[in-house]
Coordinates of C-alpha atoms in Angstrom, one line a residue:
X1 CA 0.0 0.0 0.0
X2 CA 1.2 3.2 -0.8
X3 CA 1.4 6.1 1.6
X4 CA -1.2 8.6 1.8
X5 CA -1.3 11.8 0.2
X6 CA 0.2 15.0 1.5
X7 CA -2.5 17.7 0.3
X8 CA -0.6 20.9 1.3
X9 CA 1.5 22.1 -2.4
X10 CA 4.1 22.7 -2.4
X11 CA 5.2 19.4 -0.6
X12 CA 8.5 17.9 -1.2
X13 CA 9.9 14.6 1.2
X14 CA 13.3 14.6 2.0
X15 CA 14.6 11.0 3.0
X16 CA 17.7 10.1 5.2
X17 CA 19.2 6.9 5.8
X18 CA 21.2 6.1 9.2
X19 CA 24.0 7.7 8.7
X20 CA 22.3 10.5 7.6
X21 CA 23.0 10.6 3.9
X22 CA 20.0 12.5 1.9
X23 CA 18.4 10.7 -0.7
X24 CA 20.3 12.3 -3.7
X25 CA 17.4 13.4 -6.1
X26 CA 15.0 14.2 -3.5
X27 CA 17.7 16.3 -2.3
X28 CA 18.6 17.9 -5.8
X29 CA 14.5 18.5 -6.7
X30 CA 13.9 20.5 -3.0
X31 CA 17.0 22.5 -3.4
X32 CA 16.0 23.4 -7.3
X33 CA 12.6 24.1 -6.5
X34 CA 12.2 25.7 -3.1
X35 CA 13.4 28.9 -4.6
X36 CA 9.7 29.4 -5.1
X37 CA 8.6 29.9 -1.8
X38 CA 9.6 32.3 1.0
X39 CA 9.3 30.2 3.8
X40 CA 9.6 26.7 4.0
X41 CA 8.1 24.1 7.0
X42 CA 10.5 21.8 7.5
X43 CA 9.1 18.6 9.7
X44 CA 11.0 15.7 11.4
X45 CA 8.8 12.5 12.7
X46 CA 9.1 11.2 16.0
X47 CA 10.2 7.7 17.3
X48 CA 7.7 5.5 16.5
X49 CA 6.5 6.0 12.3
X50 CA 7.0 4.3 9.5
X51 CA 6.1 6.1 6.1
X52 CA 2.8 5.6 6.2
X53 CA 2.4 7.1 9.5
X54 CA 5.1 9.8 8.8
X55 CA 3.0 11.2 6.3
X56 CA -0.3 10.8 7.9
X57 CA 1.4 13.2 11.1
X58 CA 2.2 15.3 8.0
X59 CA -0.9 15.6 6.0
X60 CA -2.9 16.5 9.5
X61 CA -0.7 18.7 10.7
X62 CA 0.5 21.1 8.2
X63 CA -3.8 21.2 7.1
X64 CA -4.6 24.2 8.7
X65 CA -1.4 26.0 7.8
X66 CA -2.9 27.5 4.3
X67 CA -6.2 29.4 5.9
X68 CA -3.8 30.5 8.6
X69 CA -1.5 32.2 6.6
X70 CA -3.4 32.7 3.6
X71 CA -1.4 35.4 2.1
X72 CA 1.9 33.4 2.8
X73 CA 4.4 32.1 0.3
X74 CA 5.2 28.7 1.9
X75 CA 6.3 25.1 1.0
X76 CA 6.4 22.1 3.2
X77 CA 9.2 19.1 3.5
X78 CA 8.9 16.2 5.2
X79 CA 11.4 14.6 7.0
X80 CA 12.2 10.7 7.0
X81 CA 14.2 8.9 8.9
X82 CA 14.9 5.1 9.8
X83 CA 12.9 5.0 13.2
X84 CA 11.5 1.8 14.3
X85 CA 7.6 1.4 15.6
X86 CA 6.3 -1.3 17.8
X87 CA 3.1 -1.4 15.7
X88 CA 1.1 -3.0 18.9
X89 CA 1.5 0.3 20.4
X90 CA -1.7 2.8 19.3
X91 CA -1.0 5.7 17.6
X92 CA -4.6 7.6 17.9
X93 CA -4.9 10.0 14.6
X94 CA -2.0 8.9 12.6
X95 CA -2.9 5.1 12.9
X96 CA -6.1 3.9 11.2
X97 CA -6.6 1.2 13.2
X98 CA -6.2 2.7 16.6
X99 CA -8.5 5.7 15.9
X100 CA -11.1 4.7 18.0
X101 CA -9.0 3.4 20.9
X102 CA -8.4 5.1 23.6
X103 CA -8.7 2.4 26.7
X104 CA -5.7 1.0 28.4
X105 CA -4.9 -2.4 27.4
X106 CA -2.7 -5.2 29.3
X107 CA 0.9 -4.7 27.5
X108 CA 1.7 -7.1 25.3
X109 CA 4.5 -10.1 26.0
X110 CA 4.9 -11.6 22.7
X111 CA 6.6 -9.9 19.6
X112 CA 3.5 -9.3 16.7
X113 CA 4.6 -9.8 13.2
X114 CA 4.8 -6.0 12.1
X115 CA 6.7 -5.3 15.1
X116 CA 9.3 -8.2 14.6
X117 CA 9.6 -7.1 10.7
X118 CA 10.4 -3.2 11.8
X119 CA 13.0 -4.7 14.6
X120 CA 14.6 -6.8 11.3
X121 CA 14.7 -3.6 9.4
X122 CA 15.9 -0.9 11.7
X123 CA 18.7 -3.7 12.4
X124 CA 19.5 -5.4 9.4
X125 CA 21.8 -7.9 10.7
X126 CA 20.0 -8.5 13.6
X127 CA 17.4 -10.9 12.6
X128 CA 18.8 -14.0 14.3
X129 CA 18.7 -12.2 17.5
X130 CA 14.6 -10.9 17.1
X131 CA 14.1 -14.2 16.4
X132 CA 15.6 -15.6 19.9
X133 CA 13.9 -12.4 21.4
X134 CA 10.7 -13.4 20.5
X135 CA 10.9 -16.6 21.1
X136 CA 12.1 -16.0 25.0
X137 CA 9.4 -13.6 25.1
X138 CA 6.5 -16.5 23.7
X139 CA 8.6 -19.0 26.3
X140 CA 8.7 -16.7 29.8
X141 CA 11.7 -19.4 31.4
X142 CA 11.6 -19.9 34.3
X143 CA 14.7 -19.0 35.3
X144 CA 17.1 -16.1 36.3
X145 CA 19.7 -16.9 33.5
X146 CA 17.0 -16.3 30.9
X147 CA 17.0 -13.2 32.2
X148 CA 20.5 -12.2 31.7
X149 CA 20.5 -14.2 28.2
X150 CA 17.4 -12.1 27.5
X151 CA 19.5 -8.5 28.7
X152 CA 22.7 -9.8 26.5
X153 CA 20.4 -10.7 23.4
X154 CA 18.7 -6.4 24.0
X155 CA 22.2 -5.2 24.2
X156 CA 23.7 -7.2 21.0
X157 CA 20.4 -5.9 18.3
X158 CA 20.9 -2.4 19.4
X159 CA 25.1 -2.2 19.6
X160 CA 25.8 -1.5 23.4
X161 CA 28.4 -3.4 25.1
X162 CA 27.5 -5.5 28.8
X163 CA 30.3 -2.7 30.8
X164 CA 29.1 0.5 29.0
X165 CA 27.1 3.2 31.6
X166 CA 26.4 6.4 32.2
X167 CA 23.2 8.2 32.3
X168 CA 22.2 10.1 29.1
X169 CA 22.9 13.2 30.4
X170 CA 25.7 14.1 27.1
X171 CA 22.7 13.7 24.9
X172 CA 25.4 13.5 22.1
X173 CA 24.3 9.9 21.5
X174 CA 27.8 8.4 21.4
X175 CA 28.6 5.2 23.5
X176 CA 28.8 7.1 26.7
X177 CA 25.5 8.0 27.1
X178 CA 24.0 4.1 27.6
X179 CA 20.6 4.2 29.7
X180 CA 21.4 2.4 32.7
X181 CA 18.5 -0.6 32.1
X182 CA 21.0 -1.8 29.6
X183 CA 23.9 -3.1 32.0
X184 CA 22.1 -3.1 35.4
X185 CA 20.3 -6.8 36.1
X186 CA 17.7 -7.7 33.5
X187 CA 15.1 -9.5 35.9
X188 CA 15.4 -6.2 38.5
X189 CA 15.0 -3.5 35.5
X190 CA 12.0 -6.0 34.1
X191 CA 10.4 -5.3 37.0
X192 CA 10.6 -1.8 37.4
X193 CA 9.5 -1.3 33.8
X194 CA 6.5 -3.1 34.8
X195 CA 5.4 -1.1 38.0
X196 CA 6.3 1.9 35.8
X197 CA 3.2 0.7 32.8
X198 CA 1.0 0.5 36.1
X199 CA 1.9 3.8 37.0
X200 CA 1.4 5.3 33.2
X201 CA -1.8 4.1 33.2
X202 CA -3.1 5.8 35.8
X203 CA -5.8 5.4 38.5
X204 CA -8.9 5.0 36.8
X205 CA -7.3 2.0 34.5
X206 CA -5.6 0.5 37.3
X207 CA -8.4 -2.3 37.6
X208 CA -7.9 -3.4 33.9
X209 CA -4.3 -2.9 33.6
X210 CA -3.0 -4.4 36.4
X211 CA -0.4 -6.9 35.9
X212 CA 0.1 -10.4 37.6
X213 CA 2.9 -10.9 39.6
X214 CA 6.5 -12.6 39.7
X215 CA 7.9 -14.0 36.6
X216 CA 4.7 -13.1 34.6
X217 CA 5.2 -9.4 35.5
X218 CA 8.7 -9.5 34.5
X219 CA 8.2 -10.9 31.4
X220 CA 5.9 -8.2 31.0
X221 CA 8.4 -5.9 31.9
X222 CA 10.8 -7.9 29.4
X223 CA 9.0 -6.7 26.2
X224 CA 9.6 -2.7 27.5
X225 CA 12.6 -3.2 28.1
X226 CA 13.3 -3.9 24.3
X227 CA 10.8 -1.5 23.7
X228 CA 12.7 0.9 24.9
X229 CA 16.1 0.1 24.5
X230 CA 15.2 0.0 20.7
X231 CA 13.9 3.9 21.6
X232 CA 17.4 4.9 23.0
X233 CA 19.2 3.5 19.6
X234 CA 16.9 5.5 17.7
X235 CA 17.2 8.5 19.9
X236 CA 20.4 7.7 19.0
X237 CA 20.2 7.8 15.5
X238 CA 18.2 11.2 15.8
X239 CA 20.9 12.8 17.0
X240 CA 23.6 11.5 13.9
X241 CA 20.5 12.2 11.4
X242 CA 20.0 15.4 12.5
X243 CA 23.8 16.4 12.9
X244 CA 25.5 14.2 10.0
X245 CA 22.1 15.3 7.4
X246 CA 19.5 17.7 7.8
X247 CA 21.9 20.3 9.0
X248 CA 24.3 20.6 5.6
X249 CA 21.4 20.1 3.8
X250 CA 20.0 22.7 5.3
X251 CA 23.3 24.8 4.6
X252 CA 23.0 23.7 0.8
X253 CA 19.9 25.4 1.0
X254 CA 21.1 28.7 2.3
X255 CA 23.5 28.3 -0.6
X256 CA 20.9 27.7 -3.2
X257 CA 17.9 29.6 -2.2
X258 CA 19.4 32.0 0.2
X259 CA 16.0 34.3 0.2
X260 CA 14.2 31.0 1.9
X261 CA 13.1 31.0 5.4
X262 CA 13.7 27.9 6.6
X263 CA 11.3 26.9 10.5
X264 CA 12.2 23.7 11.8
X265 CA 9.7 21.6 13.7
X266 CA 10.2 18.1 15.1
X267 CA 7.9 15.6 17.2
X268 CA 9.9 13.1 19.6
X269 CA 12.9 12.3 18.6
X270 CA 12.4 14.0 15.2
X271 CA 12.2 17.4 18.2
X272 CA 16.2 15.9 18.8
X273 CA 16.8 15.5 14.9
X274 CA 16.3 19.1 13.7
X275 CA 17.9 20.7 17.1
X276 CA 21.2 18.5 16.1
X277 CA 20.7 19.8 12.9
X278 CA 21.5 23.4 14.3
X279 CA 25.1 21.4 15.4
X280 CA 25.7 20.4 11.6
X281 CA 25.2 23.8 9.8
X282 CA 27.8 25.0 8.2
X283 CA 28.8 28.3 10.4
X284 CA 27.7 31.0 7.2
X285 CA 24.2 29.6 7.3
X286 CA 21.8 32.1 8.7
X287 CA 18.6 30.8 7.1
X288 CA 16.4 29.3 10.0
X289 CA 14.1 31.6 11.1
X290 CA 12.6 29.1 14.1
X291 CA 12.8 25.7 15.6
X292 CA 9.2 24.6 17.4
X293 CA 10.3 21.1 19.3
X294 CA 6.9 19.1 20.1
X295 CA 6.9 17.0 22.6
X296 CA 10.9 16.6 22.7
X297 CA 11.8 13.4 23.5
X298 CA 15.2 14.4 24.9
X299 CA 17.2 16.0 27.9
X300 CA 15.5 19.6 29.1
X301 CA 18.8 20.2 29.6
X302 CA 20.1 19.7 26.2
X303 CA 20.8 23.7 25.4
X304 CA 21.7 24.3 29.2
X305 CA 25.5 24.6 30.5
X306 CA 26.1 20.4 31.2
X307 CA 24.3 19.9 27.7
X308 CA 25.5 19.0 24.1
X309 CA 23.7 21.6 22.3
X310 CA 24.8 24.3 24.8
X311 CA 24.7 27.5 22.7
X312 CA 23.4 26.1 19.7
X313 CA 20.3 28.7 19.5
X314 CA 22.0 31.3 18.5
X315 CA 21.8 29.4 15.0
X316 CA 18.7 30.0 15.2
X317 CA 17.4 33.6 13.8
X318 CA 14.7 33.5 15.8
X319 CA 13.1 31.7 18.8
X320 CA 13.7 28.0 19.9
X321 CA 10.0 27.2 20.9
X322 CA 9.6 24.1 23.0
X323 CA 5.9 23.0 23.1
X324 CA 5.5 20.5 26.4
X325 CA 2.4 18.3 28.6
X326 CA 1.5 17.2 31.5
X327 CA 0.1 14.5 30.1
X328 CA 2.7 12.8 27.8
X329 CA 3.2 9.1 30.2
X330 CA 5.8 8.5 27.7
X331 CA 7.8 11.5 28.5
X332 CA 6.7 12.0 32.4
X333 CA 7.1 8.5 33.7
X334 CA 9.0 5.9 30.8
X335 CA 11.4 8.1 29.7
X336 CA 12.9 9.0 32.9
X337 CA 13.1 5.7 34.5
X338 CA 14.9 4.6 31.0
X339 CA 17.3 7.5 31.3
X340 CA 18.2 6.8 34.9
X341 CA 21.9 7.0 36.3
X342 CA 23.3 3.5 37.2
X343 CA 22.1 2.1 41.2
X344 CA 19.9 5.6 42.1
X345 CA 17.0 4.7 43.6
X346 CA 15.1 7.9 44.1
X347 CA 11.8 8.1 43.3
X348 CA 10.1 8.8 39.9
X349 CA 9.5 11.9 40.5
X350 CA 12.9 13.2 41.2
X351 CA 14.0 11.2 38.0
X352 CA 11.4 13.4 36.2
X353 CA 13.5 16.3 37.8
X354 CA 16.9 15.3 36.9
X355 CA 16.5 13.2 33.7
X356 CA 13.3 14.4 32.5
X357 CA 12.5 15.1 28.8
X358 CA 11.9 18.5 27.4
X359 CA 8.6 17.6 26.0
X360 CA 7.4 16.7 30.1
X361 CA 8.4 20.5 31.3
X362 CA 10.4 22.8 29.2
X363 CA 14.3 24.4 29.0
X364 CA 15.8 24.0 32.2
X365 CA 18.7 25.8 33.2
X366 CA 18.6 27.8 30.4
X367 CA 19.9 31.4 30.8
X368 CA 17.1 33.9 29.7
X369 CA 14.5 31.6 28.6
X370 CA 10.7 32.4 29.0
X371 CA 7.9 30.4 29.9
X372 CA 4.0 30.9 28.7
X373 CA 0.9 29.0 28.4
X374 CA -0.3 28.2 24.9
X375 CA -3.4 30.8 25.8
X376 CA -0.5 33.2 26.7
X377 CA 1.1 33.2 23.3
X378 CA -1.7 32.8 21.2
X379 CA -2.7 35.9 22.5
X380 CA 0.3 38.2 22.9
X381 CA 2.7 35.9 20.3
X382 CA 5.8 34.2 20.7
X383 CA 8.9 36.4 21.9
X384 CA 10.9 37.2 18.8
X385 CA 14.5 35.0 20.0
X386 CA 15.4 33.1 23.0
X387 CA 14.9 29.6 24.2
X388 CA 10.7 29.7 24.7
X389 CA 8.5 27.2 26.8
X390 CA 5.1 26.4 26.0
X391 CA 2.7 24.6 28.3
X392 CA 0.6 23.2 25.4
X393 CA -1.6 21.2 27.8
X394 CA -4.4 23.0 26.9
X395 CA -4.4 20.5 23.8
X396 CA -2.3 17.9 24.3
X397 CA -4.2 15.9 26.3
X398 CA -5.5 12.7 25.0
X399 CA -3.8 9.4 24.1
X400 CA -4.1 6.0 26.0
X401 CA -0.8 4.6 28.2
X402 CA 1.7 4.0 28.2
X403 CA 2.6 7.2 26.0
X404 CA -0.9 9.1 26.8
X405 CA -0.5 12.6 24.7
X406 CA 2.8 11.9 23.5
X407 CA 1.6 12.2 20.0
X408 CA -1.7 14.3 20.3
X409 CA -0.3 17.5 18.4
X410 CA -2.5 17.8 15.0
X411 CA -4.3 20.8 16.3
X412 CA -4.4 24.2 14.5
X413 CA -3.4 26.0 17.6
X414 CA 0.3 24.2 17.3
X415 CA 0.6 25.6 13.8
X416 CA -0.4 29.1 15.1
X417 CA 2.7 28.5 17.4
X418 CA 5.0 27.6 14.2
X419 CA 3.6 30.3 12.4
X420 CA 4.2 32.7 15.3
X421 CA 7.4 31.6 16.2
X422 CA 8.2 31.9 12.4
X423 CA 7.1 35.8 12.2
X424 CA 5.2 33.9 9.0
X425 CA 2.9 36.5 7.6
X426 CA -0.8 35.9 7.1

């Protein structure tokens, strides 16, 4: 099946592989053509898409952008990238079949067959080791050396060695910055991942969601684990993506088409794509005009004084707008226990507070940065530069666990933000 239509014109897709290398006439068409526009909408997926889905997030979100700016000369691009998505998870809006789900259901054990094919493609040699993954995962031994086999089998698909640490706090994706559930013990960090889908759930589906106890609820536990140590390689990947590929393209355009406003957006990871994109410009390039990050999935530290991107918004000729919820579970509760510094056992709430993502609260740390609600800007606008948070709760707000909100952000007030933050005219 092909993917669906993109109905905003002009459109162009701009794919990358892993290593960030553009697809070479997709590449050559947007940098011939965007001349034609004066502002160009540049959009990065999230963690969890495949093309199908990409373009569905696409086509919804970039809809209301023409009666908003009616008078405006823009063009659209949409990013791809090699993420991988666990296709039993529901993506409400983007996913056909999970558009009128919103309940909690028990988390999965076993590996479904899209979910096994996008762990073969997103690691192309690592097919014999899905395979023993899956089985382990159908089998639940009985034993705590299925366990450790089961932690050794996560590390080998996603290229981590057993004595690698260190909480993510670089967030320059190298080897040093290994999540700690990928070298502390399997059957302890099973466990924790399970209480952790309890706690995402929240009260009122406690009574369905609940999850049996001992080895059953590790197992459970098991198939987050790979869930998200496949997230961290991707987050991963964002970062070299971003870094190694949009940002020289990007600098090819300000060669090009130098008149051409360029505004960044990014969901998830796709948020840390285009902000590591801002690291791989080449140092003449002044074209981008604003960076909206929705629902970052990465360090709220990132641009502060301990992060990678430290600095990096003065690239930006405008404002870095970072849209965030209350009520994104993925980024509030899973993320932070995945991102956790080897043998600390505070609670979830202070891992929010140390390791939390920008998408759960905003720039921290970050010298002259702003915060407002989304009422607040809508009203008054977004501030012309600076780093900018946006409590976006207001609208993102729905989405069953364990990611709740995490991708509710098709709603024409989020383009008003881009559009704002972009100084587009109507």
């Amino acid at each position: 099946m092909s993917a669906p239509e993109v109905h905003v014109q002009p459109y162009w897709e701009l794919r990358f592989d892993a290593d960030g290398d553009p697809d070479p006439r997709q590449l050559a068409t947007l940098l011939r053509e965007a001349r034609q526009v004066r502002d160009l909408v540049v959009f990065a997926h999230g963690w969890n898409n495949d093309r199908s889905i990409a373009t569905r997030l696409y086509d919804r979100f970039f809809a209301p952008f023409p009666a908003l700016a009616p008078s405006a000369s823009l063009g659209y691009v949409g990013v791809l990238w090699p993420s991988m998505r666990f296709t039993d998870e529901r993506i409400p809006d983007f996913d056909p079949s999970a558009a009128a789900t919103t309940t909690a259901a028990v988390p999965r054990t076993t590996l479904d067959k899209g979910t096994r094919q996008g762990l073969v493609e997103a690691f192309p040699r690592g097919e014999p080791v899905v395979d023993l993954l899956a089985r382990r995962l159908e089998e639940q031994p009985e034993s705590a050396s299925a366990f450790d086999e089961f932690g050794g089998l996560v590390r080998q698909l996603v290229g981590v060695g057993p004595s690698v640490s260190g909480a993510d706090t670089s967030e320059d994706g190298g080897p040093h910055s290994t999540p700690a559930m990928l070298h502390e013990d399997t059957r302890a960090v099973c466990l924790e991942f399970a209480a952790a889908l309890e706690t995402a759930a929240g009260p009122a589906a406690a009574a369905t969601f609940r999850l049996p106890g001992g080895l059953a609820k590790a197992w459970k536990g098991a198939h987050e684990l790979l869930r998200q140590a496949t997230y961290f390689a991707m987050k991963r990947r964002a970062g070299k993506v971003g870094k190694a590929g949009l940002g020289p393209a990007i600098g090819r355009l300000a060669e090009e088409a130098p008149k051409v406003r360029v505004h960044l957006v990014g969901h998830s990871f796709g948020a840390r794509l285009v902000s590591f994109a801002l690291a791989g410009m080449p140092k003449p390039a002044r074209n981008v005009k604003s960076v909206t990050l929705l629902q970052g999935a990465f360090s709220h530290y990132a641009f502060a004084g301990r992060g990678a991107l430290k600095g990096r918004q003065a690239r930006v000729d405008g404002p870095l707008v970072a849209c965030f919820s209350r009520h994104d579970t993925a980024l509030s509760v899973m993320y932070p226990l995945a991102s956790r510094l080897a043998g600390d056992d505070r609670t979830l709430v202070d891992l929010g507070e140390r390791w939390g993502a920008l998408g759960h609260d905003g720039f921290q740390d970050v010298d002259g940065a702003v915060r407002f609600t989304l009422a607040d800007v809508l009203r008054a606008g977004v501030p012309g530069a600076g780093c900018v948070s946006v409590d976006a709760a207001q609208v993102v707000r729905h989405g069953p666990p364990p990611s709740g909100a995490h991708s509710d952000i098709c709603h024409a007030e989020l383009a008003r933000v881009v559009l704002g933050a972009g100084r587009v005219t109507k």
